[in-house]
PDB file of C-alpha atoms and ligand atoms in Angstrom:
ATOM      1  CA  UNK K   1     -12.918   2.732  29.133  1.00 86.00           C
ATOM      2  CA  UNK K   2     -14.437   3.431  25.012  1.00 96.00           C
ATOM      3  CA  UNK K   3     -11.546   2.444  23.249  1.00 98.00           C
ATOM      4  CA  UNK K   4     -10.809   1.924  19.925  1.00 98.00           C
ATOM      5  CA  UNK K   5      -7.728   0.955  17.127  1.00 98.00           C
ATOM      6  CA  UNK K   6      -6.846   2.945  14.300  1.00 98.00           C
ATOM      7  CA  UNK K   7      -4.814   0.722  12.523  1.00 98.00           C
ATOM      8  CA  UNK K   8      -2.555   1.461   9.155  1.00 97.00           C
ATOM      9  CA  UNK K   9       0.986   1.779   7.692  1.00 97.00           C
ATOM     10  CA  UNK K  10       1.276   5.541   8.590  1.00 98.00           C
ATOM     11  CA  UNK K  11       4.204   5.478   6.329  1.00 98.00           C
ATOM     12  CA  UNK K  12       4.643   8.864   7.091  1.00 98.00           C
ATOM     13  CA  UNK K  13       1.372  10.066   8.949  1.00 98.00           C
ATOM     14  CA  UNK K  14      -0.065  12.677   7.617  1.00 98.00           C
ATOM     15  CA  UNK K  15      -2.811  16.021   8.146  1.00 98.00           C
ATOM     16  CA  UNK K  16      -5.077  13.111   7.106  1.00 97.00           C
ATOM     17  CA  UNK K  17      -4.416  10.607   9.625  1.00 98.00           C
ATOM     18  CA  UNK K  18      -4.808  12.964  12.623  1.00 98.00           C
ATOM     19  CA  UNK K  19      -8.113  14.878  11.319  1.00 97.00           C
ATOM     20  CA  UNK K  20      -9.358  11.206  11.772  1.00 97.00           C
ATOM     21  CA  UNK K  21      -7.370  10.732  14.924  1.00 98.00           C
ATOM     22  CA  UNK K  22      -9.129  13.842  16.201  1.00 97.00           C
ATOM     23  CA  UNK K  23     -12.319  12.837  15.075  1.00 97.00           C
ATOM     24  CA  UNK K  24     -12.393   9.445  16.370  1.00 98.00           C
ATOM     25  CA  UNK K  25     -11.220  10.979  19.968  1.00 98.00           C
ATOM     26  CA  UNK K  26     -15.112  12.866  19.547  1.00 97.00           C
ATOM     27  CA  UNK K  27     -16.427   9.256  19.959  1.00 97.00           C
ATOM     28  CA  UNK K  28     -13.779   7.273  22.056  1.00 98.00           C
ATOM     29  CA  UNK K  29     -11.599   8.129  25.698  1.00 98.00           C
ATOM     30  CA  UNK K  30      -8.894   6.148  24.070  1.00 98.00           C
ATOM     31  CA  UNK K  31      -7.367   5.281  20.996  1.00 98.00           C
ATOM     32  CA  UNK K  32      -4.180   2.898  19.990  1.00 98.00           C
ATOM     33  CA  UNK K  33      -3.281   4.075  16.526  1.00 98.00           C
ATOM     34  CA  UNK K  34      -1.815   0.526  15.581  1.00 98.00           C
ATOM     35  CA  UNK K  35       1.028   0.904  12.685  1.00 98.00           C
ATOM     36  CA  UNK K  36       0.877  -2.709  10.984  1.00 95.00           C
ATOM     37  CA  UNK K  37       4.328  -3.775  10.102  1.00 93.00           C
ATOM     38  CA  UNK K  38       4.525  -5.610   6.812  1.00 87.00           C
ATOM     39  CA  UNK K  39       7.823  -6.787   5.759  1.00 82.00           C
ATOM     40  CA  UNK K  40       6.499  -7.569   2.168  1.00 84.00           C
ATOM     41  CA  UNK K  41       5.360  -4.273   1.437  1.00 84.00           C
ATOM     42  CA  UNK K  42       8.135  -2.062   1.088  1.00 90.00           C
ATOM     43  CA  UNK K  43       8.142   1.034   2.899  1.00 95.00           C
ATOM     44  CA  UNK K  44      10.181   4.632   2.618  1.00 97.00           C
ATOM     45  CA  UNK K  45      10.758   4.826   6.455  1.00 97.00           C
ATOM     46  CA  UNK K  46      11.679   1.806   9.227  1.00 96.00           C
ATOM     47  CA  UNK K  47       8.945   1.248  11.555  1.00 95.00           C
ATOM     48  CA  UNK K  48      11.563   2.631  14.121  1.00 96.00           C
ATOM     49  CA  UNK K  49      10.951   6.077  12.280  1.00 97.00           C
ATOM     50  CA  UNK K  50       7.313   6.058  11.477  1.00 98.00           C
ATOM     51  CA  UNK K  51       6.845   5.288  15.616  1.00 98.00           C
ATOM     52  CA  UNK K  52       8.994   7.989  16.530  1.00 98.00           C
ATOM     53  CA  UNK K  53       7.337  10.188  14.137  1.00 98.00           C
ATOM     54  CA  UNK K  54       3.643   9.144  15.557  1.00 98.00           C
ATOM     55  CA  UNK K  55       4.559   9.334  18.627  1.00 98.00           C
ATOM     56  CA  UNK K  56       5.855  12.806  18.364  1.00 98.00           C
ATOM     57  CA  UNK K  57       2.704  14.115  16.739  1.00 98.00           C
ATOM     58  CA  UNK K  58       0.180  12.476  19.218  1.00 98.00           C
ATOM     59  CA  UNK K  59       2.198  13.438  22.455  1.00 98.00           C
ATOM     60  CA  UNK K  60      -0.254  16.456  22.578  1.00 97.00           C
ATOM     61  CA  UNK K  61      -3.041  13.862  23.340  1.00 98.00           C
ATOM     62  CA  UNK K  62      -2.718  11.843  26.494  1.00 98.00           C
ATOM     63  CA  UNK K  63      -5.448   9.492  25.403  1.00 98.00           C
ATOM     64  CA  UNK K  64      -3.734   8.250  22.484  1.00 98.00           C
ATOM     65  CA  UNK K  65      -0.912   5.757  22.315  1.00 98.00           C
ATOM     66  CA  UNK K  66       0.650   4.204  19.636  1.00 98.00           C
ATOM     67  CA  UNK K  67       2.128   0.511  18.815  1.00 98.00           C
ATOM     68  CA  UNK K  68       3.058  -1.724  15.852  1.00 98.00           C
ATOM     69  CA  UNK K  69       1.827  -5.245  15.191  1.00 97.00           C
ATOM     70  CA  UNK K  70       2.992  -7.838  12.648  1.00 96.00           C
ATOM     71  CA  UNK K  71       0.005  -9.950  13.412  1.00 96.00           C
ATOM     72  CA  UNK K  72      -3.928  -9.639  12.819  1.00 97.00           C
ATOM     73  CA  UNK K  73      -5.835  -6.614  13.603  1.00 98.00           C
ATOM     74  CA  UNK K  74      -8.261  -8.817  15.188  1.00 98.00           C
ATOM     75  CA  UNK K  75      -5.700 -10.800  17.376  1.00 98.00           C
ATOM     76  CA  UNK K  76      -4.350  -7.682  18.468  1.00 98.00           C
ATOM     77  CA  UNK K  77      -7.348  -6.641  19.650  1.00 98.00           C
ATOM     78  CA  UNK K  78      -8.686  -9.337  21.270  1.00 98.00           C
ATOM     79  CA  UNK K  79      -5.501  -9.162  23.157  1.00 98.00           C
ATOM     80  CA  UNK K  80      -6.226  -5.881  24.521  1.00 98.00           C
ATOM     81  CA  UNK K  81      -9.753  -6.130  24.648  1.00 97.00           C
ATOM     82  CA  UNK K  82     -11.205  -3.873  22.159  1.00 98.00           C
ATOM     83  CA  UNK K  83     -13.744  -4.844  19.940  1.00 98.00           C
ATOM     84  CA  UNK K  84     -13.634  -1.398  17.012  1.00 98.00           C
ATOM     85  CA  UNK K  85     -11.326  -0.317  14.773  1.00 98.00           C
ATOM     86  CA  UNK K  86     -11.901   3.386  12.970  1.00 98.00           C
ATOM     87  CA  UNK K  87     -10.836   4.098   9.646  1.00 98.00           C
ATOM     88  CA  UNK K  88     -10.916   6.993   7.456  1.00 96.00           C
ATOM     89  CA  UNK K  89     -12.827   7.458   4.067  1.00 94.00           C
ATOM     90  CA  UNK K  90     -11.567   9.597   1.328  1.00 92.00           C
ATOM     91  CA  UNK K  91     -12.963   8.996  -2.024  1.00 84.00           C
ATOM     92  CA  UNK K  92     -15.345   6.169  -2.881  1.00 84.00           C
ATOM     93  CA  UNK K  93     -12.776   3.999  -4.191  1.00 85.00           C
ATOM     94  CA  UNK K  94     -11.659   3.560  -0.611  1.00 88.00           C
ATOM     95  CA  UNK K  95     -14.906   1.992   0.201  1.00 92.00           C
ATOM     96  CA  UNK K  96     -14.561  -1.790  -1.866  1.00 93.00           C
ATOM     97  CA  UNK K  97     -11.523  -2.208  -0.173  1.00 94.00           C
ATOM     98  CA  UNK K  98     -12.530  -1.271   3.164  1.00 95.00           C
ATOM     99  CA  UNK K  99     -15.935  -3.228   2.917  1.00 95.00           C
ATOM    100  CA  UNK K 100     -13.878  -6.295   2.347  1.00 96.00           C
ATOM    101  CA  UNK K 101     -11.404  -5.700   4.925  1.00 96.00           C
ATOM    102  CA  UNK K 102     -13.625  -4.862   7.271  1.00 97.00           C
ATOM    103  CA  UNK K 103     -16.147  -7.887   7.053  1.00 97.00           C
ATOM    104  CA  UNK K 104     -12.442 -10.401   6.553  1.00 97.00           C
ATOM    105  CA  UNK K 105     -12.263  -9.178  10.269  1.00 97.00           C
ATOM    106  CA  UNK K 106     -15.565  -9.905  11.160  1.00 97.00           C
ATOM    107  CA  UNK K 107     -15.130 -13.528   9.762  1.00 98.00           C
ATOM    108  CA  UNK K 108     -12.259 -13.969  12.033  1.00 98.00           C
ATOM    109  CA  UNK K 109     -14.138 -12.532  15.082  1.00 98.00           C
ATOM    110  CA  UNK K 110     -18.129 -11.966  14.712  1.00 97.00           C
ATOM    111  CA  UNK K 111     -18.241  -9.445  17.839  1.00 96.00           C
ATOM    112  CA  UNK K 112     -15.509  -7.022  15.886  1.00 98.00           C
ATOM    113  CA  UNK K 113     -17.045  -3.651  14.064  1.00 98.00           C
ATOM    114  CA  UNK K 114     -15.142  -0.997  11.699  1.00 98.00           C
ATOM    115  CA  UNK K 115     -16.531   2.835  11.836  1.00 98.00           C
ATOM    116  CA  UNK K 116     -15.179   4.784   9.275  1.00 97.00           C
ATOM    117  CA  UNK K 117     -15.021   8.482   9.377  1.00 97.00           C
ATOM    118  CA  UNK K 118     -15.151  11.107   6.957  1.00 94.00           C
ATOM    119  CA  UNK K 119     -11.781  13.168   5.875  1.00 90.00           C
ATOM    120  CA  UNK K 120     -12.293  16.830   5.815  1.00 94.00           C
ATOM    121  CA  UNK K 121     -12.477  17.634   2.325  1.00 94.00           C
ATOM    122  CA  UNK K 122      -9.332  19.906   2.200  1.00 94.00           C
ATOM    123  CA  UNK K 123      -7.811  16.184   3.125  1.00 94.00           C
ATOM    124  CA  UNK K 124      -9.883  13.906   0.559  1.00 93.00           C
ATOM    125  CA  UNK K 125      -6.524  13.339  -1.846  1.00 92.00           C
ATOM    126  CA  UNK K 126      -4.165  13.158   0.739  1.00 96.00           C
ATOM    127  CA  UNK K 127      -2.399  10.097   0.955  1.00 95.00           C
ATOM    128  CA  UNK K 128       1.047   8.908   2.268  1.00 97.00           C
ATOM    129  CA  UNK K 129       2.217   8.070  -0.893  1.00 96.00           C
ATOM    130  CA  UNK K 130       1.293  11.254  -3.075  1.00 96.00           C
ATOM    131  CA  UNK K 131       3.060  13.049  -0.084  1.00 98.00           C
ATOM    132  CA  UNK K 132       6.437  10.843  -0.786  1.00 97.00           C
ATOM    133  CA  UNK K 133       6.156  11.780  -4.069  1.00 97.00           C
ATOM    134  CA  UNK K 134       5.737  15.410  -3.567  1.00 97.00           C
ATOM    135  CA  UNK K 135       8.363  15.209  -1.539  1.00 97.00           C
ATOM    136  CA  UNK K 136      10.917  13.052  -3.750  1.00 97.00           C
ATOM    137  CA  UNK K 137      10.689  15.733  -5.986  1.00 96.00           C
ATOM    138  CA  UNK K 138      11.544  18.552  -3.863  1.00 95.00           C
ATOM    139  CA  UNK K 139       8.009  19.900  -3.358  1.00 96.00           C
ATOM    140  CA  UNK K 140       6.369  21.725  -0.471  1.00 97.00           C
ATOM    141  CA  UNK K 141       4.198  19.335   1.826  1.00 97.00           C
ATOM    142  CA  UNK K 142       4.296  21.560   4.674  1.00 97.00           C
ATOM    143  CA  UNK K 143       0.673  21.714   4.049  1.00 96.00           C
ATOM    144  CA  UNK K 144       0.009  18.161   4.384  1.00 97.00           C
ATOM    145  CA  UNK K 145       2.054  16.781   6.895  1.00 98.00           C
ATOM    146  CA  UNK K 146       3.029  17.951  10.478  1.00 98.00           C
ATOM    147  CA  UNK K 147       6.238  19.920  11.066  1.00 98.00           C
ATOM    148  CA  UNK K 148       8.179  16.953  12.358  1.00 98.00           C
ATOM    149  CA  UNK K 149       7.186  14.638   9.402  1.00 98.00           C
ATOM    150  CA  UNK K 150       8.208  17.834   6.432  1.00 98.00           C
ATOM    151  CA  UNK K 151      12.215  17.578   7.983  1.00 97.00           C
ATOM    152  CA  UNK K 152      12.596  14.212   7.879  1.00 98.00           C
ATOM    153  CA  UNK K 153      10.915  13.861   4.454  1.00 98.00           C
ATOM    154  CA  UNK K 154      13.611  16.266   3.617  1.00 96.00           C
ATOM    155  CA  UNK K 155      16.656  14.742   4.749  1.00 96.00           C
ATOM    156  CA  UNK K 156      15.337  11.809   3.587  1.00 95.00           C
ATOM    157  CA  UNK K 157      15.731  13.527  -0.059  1.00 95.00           C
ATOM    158  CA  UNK K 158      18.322  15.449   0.471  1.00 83.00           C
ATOM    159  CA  UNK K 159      16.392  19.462  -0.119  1.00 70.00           C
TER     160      UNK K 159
HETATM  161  P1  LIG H   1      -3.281   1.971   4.130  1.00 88.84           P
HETATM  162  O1  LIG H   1      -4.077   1.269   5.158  1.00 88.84           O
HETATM  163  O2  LIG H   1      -3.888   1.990   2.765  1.00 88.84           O
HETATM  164  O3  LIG H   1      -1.815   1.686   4.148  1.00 88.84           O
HETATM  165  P2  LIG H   1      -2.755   4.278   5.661  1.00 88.84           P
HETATM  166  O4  LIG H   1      -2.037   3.412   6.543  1.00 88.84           O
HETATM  167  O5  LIG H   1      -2.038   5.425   5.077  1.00 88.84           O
HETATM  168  O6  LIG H   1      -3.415   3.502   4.504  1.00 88.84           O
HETATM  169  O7  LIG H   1      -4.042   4.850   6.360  1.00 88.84           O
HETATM  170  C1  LIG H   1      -4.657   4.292   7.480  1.00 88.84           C
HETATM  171  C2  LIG H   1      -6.087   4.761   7.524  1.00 88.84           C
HETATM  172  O8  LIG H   1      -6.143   6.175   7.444  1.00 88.84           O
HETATM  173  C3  LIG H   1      -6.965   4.262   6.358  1.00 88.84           C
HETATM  174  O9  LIG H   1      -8.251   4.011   6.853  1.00 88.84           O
HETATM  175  C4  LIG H   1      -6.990   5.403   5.425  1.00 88.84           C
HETATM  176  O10 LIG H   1      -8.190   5.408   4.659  1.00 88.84           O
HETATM  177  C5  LIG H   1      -6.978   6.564   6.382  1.00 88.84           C
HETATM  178  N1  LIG H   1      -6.481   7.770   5.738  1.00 88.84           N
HETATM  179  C6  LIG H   1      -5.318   7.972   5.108  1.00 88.84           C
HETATM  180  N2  LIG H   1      -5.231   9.222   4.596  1.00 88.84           N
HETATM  181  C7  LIG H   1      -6.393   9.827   4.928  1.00 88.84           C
HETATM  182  C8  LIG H   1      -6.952  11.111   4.679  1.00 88.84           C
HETATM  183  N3  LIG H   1      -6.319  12.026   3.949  1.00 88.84           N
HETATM  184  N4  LIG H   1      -8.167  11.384   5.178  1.00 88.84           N
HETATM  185  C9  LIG H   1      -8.832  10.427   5.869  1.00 88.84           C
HETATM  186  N5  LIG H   1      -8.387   9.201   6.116  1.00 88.84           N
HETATM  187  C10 LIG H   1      -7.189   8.895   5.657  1.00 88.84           C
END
């Protein structure tokens, strides 16, 4: 079986995330979307959340699964045998961070690619944290996140 990791903080996932999720499912029978838990990067939800929220949203696709790590992307894989990882590409200023990210992987294992995908463009400034920030503020993000993600964004905040 094609499989592949998308790996990120999905802190929440967004319209963004699964337009890559979908597009990534073109190319692959399988696909772990991987949420990386970082304890020194400080978050809005627990990982216990952002899981429950992921796995809501991809329950509609019985080729996807979803799991955290708090180690390497690369040991992770290895573990599970999979040797790509897809990530998305908004703007160019994603790509020097991406380029170095993804050849830091390859350093650590030479057989390991990254493909990167495309957003739509209706998605190309859509990122988690602009969408916490809408939302802080009592805005509408109903168009940028799924249904599930929009309530608890808003008892989060209280609107
Ligand atoms: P980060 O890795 O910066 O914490 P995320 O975890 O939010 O970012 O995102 C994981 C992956 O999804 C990254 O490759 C990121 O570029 C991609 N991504 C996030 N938002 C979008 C979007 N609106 N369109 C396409 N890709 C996106």
């Amino acid at each position: 079986m094609n499989r592949a990791i998308y790996p990120g903080s999905f802190d929440p996932i967004t319209l963004g995330h699964l337009n890559i999720i979908e597009r990534a499912l073109d190319m692959y029978d399988g696909l772990i979307v991987l949420l990386a838990v970082n304890p020194g990067k400080s978050s809005l939800f627990t990982v216990e959340e952002n899981l429950a929220m992921v796995r809501e949203v991809i329950s509609r696709w019985p080729q996807v699964e979803v799991d955290t790590t708090t180690g390497l992307l690369v040991d992770y894989a290895r573990k599970h045998g999979i040797r790509q990882a897809v990530r998305g590409l908004r703007a160019v200023t994603d790509f020097e961070a991406e380029f170095s990210m993804a050849l830091t992987n390859r350093s650590l294992w030479e057989d390991f690619d990254t493909v990167y995908l495309m957003t739509s463009a209706e998605y190309m400034f859509l990122r988690s944290s602009t969408v916490k920030q809408i939302a802080e503020h009592g805005g509408d993000v109903s168009r940028f996140v799924p249904p599930v993600v929009e309530a608890r964004l808003r008892a989060r905040f209280n609107h």
